[in-house]
XYZ file of C-alpha atoms in Angstrom:
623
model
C 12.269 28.343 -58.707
C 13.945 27.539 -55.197
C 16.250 29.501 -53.740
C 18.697 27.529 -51.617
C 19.991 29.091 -48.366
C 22.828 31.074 -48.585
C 25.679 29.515 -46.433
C 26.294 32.545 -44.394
C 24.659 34.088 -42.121
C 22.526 31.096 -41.759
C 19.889 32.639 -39.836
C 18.787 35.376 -41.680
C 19.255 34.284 -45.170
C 17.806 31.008 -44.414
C 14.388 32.719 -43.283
C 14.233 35.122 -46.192
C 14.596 31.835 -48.215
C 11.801 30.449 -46.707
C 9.836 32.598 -47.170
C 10.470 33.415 -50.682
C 10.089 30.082 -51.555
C 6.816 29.436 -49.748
C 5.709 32.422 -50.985
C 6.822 32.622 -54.290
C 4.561 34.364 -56.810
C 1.555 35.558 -55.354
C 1.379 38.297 -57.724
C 1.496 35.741 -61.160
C -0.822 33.603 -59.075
C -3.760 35.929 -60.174
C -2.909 35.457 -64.041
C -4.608 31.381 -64.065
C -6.745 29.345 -61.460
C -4.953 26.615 -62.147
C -1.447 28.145 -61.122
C -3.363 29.449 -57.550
C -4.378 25.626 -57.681
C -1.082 24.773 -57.797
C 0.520 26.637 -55.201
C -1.995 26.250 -52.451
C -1.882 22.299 -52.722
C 0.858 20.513 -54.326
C 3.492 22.998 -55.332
C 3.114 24.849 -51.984
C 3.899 21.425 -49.919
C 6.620 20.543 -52.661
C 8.058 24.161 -51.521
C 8.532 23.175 -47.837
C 10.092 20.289 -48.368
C 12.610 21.016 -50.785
C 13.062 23.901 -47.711
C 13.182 20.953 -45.304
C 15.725 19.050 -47.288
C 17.956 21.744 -46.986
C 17.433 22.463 -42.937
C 20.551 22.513 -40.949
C 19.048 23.279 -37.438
C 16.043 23.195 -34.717
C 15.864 27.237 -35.368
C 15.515 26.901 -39.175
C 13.405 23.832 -38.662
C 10.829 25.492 -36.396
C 10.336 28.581 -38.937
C 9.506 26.221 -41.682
C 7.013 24.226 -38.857
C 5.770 27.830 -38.470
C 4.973 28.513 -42.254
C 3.715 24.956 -42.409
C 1.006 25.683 -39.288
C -0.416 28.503 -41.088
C -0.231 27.485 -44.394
C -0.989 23.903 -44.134
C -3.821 21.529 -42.880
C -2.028 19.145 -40.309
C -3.651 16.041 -41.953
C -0.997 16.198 -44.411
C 1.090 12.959 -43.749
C 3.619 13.299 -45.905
C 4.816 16.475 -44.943
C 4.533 15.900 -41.234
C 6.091 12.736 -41.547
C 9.010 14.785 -42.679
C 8.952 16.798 -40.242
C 8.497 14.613 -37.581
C 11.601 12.702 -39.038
C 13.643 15.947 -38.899
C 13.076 16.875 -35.434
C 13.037 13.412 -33.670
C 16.490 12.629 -33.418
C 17.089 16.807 -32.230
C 14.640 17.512 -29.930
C 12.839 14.761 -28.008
C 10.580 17.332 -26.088
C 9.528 19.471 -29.361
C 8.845 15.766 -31.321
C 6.383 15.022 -28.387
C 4.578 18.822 -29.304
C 4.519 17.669 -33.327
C 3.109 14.523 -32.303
C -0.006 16.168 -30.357
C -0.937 18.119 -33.189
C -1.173 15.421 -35.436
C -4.951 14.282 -35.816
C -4.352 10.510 -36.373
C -0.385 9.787 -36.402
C 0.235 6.780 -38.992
C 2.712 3.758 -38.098
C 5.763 5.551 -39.578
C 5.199 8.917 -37.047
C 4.495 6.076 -34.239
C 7.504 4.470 -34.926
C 9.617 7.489 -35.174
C 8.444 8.293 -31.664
C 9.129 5.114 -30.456
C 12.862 4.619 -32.210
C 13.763 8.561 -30.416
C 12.592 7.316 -27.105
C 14.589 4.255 -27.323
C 18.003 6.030 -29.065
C 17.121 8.569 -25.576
C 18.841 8.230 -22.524
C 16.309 10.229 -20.913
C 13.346 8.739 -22.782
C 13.840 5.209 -23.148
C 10.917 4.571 -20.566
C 8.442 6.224 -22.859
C 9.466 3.584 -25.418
C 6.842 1.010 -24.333
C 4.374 3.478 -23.255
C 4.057 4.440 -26.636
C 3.615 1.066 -28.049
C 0.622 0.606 -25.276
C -0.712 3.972 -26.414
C -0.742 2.474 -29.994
C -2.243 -0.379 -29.088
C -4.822 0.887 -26.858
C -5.868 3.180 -29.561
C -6.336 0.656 -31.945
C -6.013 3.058 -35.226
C -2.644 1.564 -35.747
C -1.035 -1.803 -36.446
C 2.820 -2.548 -35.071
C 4.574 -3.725 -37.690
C 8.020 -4.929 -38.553
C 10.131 -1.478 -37.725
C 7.989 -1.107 -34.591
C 9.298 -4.246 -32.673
C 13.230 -3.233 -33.148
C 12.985 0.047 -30.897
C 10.394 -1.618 -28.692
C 12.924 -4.179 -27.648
C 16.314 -1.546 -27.853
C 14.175 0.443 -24.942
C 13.769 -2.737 -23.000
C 17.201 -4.084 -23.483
C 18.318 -0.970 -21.976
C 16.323 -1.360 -19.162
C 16.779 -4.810 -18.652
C 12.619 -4.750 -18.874
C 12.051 -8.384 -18.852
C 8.400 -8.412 -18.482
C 8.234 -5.667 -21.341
C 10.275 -7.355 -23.692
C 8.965 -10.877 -23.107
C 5.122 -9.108 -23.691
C 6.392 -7.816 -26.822
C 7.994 -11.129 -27.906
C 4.612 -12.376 -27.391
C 2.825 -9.455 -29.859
C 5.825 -10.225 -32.563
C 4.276 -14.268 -32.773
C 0.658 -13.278 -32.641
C 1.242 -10.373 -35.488
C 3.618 -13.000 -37.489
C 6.742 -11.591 -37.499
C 8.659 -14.417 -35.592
C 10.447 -15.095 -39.002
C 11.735 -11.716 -39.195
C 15.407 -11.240 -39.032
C 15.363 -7.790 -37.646
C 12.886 -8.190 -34.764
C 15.006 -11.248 -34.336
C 17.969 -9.687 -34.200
C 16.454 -7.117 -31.863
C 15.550 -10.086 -29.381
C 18.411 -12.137 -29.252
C 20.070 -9.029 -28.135
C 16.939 -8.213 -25.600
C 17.358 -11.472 -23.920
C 21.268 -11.473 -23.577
C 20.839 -7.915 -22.082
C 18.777 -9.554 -19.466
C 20.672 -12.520 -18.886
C 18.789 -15.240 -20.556
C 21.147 -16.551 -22.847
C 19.129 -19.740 -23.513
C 16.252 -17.782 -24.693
C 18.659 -15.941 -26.983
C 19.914 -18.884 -27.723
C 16.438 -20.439 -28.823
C 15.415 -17.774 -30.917
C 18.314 -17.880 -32.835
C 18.576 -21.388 -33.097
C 14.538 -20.933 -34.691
C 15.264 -18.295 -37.033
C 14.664 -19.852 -40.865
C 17.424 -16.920 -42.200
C 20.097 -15.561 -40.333
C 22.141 -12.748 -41.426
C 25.746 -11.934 -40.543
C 24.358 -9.185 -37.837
C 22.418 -12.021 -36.337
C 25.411 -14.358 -35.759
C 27.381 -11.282 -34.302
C 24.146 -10.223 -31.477
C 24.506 -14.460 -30.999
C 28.243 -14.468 -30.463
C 28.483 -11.283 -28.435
C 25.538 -12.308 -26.051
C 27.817 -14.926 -25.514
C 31.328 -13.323 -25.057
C 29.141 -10.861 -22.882
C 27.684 -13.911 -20.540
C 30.834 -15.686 -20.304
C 30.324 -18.205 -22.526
C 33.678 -17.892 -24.422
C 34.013 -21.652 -25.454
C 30.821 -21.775 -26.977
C 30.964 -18.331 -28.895
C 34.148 -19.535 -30.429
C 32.676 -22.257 -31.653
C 29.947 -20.208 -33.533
C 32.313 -18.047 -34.867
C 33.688 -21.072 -36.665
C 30.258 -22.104 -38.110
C 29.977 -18.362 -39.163
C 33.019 -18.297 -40.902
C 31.408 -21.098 -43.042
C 28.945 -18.910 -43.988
C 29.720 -15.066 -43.862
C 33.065 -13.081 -43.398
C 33.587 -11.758 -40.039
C 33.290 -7.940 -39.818
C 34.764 -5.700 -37.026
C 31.867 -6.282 -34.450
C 32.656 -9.896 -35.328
C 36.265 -9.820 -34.108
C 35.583 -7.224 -31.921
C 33.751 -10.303 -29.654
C 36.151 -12.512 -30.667
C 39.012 -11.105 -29.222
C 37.249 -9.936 -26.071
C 36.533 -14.474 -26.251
C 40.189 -15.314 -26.708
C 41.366 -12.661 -24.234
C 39.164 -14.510 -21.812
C 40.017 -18.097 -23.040
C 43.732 -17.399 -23.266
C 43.250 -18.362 -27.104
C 46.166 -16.891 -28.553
C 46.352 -18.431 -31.623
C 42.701 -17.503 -32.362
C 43.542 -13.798 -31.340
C 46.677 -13.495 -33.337
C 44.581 -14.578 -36.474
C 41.922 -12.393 -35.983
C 44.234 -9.666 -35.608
C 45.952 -11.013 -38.865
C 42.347 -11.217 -40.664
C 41.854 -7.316 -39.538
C 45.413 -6.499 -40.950
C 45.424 -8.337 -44.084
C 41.637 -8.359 -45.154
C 39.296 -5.810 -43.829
C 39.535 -2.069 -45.260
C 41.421 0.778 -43.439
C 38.531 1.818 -41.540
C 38.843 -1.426 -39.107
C 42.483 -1.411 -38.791
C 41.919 1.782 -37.068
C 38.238 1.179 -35.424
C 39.333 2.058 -32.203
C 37.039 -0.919 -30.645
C 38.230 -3.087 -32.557
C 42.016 -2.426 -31.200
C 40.661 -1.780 -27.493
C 39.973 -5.582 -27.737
C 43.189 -6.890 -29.543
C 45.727 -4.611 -26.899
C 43.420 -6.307 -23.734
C 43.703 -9.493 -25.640
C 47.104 -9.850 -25.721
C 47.865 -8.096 -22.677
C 45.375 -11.037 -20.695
C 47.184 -13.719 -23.018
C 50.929 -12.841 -21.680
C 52.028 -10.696 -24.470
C 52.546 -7.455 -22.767
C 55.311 -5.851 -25.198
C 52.307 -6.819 -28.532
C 50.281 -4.898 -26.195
C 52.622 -1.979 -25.799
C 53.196 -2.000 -29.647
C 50.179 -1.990 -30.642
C 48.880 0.865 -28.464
C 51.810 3.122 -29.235
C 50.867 2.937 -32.762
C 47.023 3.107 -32.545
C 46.221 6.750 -34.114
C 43.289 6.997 -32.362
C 42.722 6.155 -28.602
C 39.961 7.065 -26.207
C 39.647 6.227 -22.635
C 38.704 2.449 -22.896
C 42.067 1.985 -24.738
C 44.245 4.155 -21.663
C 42.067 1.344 -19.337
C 43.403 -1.151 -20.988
C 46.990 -0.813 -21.280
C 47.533 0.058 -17.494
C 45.706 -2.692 -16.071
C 47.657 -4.424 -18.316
C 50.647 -3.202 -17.108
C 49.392 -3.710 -13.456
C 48.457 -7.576 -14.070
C 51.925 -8.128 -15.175
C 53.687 -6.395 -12.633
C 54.490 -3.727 -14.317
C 53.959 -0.540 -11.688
C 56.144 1.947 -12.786
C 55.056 1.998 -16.452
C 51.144 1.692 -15.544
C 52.266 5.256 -13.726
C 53.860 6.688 -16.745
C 50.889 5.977 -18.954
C 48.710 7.688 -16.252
C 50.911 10.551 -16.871
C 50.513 10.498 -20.317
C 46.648 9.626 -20.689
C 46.673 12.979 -18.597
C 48.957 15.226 -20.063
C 49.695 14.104 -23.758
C 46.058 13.037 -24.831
C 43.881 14.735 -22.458
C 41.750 12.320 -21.068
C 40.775 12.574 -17.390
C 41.270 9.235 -15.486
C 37.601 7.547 -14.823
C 36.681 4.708 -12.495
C 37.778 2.009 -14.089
C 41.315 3.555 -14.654
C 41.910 3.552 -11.021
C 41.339 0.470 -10.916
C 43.943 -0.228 -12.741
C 46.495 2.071 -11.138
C 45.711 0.910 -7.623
C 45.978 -2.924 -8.802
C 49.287 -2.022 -9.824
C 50.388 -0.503 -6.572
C 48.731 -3.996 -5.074
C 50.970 -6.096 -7.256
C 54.071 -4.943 -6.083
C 52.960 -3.907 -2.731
C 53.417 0.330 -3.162
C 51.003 1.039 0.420
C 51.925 5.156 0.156
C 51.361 5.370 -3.474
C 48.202 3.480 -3.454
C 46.756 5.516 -0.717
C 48.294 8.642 -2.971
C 46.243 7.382 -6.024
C 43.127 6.676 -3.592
C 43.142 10.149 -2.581
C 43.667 12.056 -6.116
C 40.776 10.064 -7.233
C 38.693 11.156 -4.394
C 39.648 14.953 -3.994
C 41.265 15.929 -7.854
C 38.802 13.800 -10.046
C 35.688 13.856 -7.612
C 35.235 10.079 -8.179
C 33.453 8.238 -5.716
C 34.965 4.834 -4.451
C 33.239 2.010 -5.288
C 33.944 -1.919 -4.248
C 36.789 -2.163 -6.516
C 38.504 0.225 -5.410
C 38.539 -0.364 -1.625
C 39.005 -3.636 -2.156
C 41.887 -2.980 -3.948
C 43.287 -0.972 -0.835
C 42.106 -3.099 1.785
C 44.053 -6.011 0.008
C 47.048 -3.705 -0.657
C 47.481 -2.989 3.238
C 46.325 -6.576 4.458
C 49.087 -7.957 2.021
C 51.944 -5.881 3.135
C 51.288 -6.829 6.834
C 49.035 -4.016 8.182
C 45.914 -6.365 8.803
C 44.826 -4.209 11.271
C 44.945 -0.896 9.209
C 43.115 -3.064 6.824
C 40.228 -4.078 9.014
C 39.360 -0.789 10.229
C 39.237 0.512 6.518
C 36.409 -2.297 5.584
C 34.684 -1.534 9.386
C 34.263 2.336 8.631
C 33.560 2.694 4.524
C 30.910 3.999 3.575
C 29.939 0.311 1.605
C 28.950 -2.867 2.861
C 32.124 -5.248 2.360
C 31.339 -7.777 -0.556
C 33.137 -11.501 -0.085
C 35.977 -10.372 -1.875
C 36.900 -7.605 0.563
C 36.506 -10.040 3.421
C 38.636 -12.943 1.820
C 41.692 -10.762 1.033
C 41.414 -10.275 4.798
C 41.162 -13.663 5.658
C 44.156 -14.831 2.949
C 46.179 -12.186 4.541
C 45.856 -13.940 7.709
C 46.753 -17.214 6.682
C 50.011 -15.123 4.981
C 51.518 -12.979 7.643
C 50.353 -15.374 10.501
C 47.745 -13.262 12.310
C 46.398 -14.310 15.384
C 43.608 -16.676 15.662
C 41.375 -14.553 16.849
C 41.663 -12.013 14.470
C 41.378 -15.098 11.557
C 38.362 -16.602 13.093
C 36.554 -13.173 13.470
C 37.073 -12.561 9.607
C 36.197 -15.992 8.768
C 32.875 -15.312 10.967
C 32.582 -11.829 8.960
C 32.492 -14.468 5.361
C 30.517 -16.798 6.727
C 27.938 -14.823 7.982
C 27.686 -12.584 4.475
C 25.389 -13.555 1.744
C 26.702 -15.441 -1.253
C 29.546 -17.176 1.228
C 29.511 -20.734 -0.402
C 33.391 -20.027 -2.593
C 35.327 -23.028 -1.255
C 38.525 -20.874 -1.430
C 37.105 -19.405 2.164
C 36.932 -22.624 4.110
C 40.340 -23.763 2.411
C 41.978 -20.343 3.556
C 39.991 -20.751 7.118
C 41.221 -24.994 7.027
C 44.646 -23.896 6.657
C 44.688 -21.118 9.239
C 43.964 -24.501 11.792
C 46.270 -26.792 9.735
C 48.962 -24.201 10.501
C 48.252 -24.412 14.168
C 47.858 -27.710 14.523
C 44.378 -28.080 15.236
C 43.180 -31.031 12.876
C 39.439 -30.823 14.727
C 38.627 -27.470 13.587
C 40.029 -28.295 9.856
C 37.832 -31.495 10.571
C 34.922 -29.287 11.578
C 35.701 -26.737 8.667
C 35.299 -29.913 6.397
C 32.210 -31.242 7.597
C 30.391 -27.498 7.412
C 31.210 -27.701 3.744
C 29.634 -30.703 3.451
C 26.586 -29.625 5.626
C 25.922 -26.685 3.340
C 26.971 -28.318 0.123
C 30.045 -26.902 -0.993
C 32.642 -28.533 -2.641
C 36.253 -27.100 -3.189
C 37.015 -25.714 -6.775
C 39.542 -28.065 -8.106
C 42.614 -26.633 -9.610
C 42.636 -26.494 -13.504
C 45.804 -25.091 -15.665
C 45.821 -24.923 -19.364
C 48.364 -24.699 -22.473
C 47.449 -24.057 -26.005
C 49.947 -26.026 -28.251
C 49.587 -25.114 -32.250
C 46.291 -24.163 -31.796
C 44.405 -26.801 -29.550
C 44.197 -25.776 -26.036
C 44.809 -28.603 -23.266
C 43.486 -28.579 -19.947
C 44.662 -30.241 -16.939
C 43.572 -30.708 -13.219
C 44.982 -31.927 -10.136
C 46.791 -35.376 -10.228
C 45.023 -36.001 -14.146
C 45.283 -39.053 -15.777
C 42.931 -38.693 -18.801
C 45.172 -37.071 -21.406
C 46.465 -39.075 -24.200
C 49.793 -38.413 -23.546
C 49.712 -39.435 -19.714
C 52.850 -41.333 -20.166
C 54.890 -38.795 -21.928
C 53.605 -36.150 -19.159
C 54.546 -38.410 -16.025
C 57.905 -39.350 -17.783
C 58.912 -35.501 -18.021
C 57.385 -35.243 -14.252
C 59.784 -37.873 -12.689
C 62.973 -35.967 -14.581
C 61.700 -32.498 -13.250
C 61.294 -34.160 -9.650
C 65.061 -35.943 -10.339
C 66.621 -33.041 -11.227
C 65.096 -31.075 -8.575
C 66.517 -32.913 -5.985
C 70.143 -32.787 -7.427
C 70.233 -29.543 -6.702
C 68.844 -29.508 -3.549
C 64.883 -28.566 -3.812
C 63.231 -28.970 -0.318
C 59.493 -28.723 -1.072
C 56.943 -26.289 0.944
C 54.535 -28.465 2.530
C 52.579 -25.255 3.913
C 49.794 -25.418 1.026
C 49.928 -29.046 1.113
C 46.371 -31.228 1.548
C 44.934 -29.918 4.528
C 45.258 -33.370 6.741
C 47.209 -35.071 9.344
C 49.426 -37.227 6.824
C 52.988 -38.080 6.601
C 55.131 -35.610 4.322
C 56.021 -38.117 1.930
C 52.101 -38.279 0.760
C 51.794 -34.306 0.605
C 54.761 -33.896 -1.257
C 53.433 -36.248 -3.397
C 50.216 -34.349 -3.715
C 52.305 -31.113 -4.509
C 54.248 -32.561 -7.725
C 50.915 -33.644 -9.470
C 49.220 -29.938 -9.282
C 47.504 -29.100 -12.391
C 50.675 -26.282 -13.889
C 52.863 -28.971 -13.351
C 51.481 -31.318 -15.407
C 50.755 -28.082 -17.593
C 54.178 -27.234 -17.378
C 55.777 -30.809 -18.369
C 53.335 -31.590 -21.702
C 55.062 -27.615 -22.763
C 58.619 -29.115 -21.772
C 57.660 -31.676 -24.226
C 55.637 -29.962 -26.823
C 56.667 -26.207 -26.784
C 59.894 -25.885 -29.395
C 62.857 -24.505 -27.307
C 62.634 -20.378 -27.387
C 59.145 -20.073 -27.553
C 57.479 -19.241 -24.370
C 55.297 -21.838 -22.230
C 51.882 -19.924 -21.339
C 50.057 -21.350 -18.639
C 46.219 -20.333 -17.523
C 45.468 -21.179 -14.056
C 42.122 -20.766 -12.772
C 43.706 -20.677 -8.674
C 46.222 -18.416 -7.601
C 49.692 -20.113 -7.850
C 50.815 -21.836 -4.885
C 54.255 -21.404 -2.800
C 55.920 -24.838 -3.791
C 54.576 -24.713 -7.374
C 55.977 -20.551 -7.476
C 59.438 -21.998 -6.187
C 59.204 -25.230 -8.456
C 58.631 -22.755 -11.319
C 61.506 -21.187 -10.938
C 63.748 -23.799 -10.819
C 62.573 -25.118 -13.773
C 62.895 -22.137 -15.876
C 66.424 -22.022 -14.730
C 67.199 -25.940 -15.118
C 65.883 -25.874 -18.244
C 66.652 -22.600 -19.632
C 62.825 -21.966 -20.303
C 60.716 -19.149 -20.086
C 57.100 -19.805 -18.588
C 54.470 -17.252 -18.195
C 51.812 -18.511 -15.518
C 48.475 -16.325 -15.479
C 46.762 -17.078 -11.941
C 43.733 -15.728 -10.604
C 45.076 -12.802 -9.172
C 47.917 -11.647 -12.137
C 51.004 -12.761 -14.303
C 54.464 -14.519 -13.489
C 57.124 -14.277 -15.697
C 59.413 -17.110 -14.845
C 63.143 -16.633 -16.850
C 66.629 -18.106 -15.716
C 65.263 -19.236 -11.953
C 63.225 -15.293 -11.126
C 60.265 -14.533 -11.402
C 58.429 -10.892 -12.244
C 56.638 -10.676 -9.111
C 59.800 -10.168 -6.799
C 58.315 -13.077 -4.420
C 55.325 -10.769 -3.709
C 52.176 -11.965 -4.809
């Protein structure tokens, strides 16, 4: 008979346990042959792993390795493939030991190996040594659970040449049917960018399972695609019912996309059909509070986070640069506060992020240089792009260009073209001098990855401002010399479910008529109250007023704006997604509008969110 371990102590009972049962009988052996028989073969082997079974630590494991390396011949597969399961997933270093004494290591111990190095931070390197080592050695054949943690390790690594070699093996040993390995690559190739050979392989694969439309969907979500994996999801939901990684990529899609509807139904879905343990997966709701906080529904957002009964640091991320994109700087502070001292989490990267984006959007220069400095000296956290390019744009925006300059001259990083336009769009804002705006707009041009548009537009209208139609001439032609071409302005609505886009001065939507009609009473009722338009942002050429004016009233949120006067029933919010940042007429127009026509309109811009209600907006004029 057995004994099982005593609970407590664990140590010692568990080794007089062990040896007991290993050794159990050695007197009564002597009575038959065929009992001595017994325990030196099968019923001695049977004893150590019923021990195993039982093990609850690397100690107690290595004492019942110990028994096994004196009492055992290590040609024994079955037990050492017990053991080696055991201790691969505890001890990495001690696994690599057991695997050296094993005389000729079958395709399970190989693959045991291999899945620890990959599942290893440390260790994922060794991954694909060990499948050459395999190879070269020839006594082994990779087989279907060999591929999986072949391709993990190069995922991780973003080992293209790796993976693409072991794509290669997974053809020639005829596995390309199989849905794991498949599964495994699709996920390979979006880790290293190449969504249309993800894209291939799943579009090949004879079966599909619900994990492989989820890899699919979230290579993706991950790769920006967010039109497309929407799409899929809908053929998926043809097929299979979503799960929570599923809406987990979803969300993170319709955040993105501005989707609302799709969000709010996925968050429905979770609610009303999936089992407890997704309503409070904690990824799961990480996605739906950044999804409605990036789709204008900041108090949803708030809701939902109060009540989440589980939060970790991703979730404290979200909700203050939520907070921050909407203005909201005072609140993104108190949840600092609070992710601090009422949960316990200490801020990371990413959360100052946030915080300092909120001190940009509402122009706080002292209290972002406080925050800059806590995370520096209190949290040790060393400032990367994001963050001074969060300063620098902080002090160029509230008028200390110069302060600004100097910061991005003397950090420790090279200045990225972000860093340098916020310069250069501070410029054009506060009216530098030309000098300083033509040395910034030198600094961009000269920097790697310099063909954005939006810096020759900023750079045009620095000259347009002054006057000097030759330079903006000039400016034109050296975006036509080196091929760039401006971004044109899009703004979309989603209207019971269909999203509509619209550019600049658009003509194509079915309802052109209806859009232009609502335009011309907008523009009437405008002037009755006295609306002098800002010709400042206006096409960057020598023309008469009349035509740039003109220009202004067809921007893409204005048309945007009029199909939600039309379609949007009264109460309900008008959401508008705007891939520029909101220009001054169209900020001022906006206004009005909510005021003249007792609407609220929420415009998200490239840069954050206006709330527009009875002629204000929740920027304060400072954006």
């Amino acid at each position: 008979m057995i004994l099982a371990p005593a609970p407590s102590p664990p140590h010692r009972s568990f080794s007089f346990n062990c040896t007991t049962a290993i050794n159990a009988g050695p007197g009564a052996a002597a009575t038959t042959s065929n009992y001595q028989d017994a325990r030196t073969s099968d019923h001695h082997n049977a004893c150590l792993l019923s021990v195993l079974s039982q093990c609850a630590s690397v100690s107690q494991f290595k004492q019942i390795h110990a028994q096994a390396l004196r009492t055992t011949l290590n040609n024994d597969l079955i037990l050492y493939c017990k053991l080696f399961h055991f201790i691969s997933s505890r001890d990495i270093d001690y696994s690599f030991r057991l695997f050296s004494q094993i005389h000729s290591p079958n395709s399970f111990i190989w693959n045991t190996l291999i899945r620890a190095c990959a599942q290893s931070h440390a260790h994922k390197s060794y991954a694909f040594l060990l499948y050459h080592e395999m190879l070269k050695e020839g006594r082994v054949v990779a087989d279907n659970h060999t591929f999986p943690f072949v391709l993990k390790a190069c995922a991780y690594l973003f080992d293209e040449f790796e993976g693409k070699q072991a794509h290669a093996h997974v053809v020639k040993l005829g596995f390309a049917s199989d849905v794991y390995i498949n599964n495994s690559l699709i996920h390979f190739y979006a880790s290293c960018g190449l969504l249309e050979c993800a894209r291939k392989v799943f579009d090949k694969m004879p079966t599909k399972s619900a994990v492989s439309w989820n890899v699919v969907i979230d290579a993706l979500v991950q790769l920006g695609e967010f039109d497309s994996a929407l799409k899929l999801f809908i053929h998926m939901q043809k097929l299979f019912e979503p799960d929570e990684y599923t809406l987990q990529s979803v969300t993170c899609a319709c955040a993105s996309l501005g989707a609302l509807s799709l969000g709010m139904w996925a968050h429905a879905y979770a609610l009303r059909v999936c089992d407890a343990t997704v309503r409070v997966d904690v990824l799961v709701n990480n996605a739906l509070v950044d999804m409605y906080c990036k789709c204008g529904m900041l108090e949803f957002a708030q809701q939902l986070f109060d009540r989440m009964s589980r939060r970790d640091v991703n979730s404290w991320n979200s909700i203050i640069l939520g907070f921050a994109t909407h203005g909201k700087a005072r609140v993104a502070f108190e949840y600092l506060d609070s992710m601090v001292k009422v949960d316990g989490y200490a801020p990371n990267s990413i959360t100052f992020v946030g915080v300092l984006t909120a001190c940009n959007h509402r122009g706080l220069v002292n209290q972002g240089r406080k925050y800059f400095d806590m995370m520096v000296m209190d949290y040790k956290i060393k400032p990367q792009l994001e963050h001074y390019g969060c300063l620098v744009d902080l002090l160029a925006r509230a008028g200390l260009v110069d302060e600004a300059l100097d910061l991005v001259l003397n950090m420790p990083l090279k200045p990225d073209l972000v860093i340098w336009r916020s310069l250069l769009d501070a410029c054009c804002k506060k009216n530098a001098s030309m000098k300083l705006s033509e040395r910034v707009a030198k600094k961009i041009l000269e920097s790697e990855g310099s063909s954005s548009s939006g810096v020759y537009v900023l750079l045009s209208r620095i000259y347009a401002s002054a006057a000097r139609w030759n330079n903006v001439g000039l400016i034109r032609k050296l975006m036509t010399d080196r091929g760039v071409t401006k971004e044109p302005g899009c703004s979309s609505i989603e209207v019971d479910g269909t999203n509509h886009e619209f550019f600049a001065g658009d003509t194509c939507h079915p309802q052109t008529n209806d859009i232009y009609r609502i335009l011309d009473m907008i523009n009437e009722r405008l002037q009755s109250i006295g609306y002098i338009p800002d010709l400042s942002q206006a096409p960057l050429v020598d023309e008469q007023d009349d035509l740039k004016q003109n220009a202004l009233q067809l921007h893409s949120e204005r048309l945007a704006i009029a199909f939600g006067l039309l379609h949007v029933k009264p109460g309900v919010p008008i959401r508008i997604f705007k891939n520029l940042r909101i220009c001054n007429d169209c900020h001022e127009v906006t206004k009005l509008i909510s005021r003249i026509f007792n609407a609220e309109i929420i415009v998200r811009d490239r840069a954050r969110f206006h709330h527009f209600k009875d002629g204000f907006c929740s920027c304060l004029g400072y954006w």
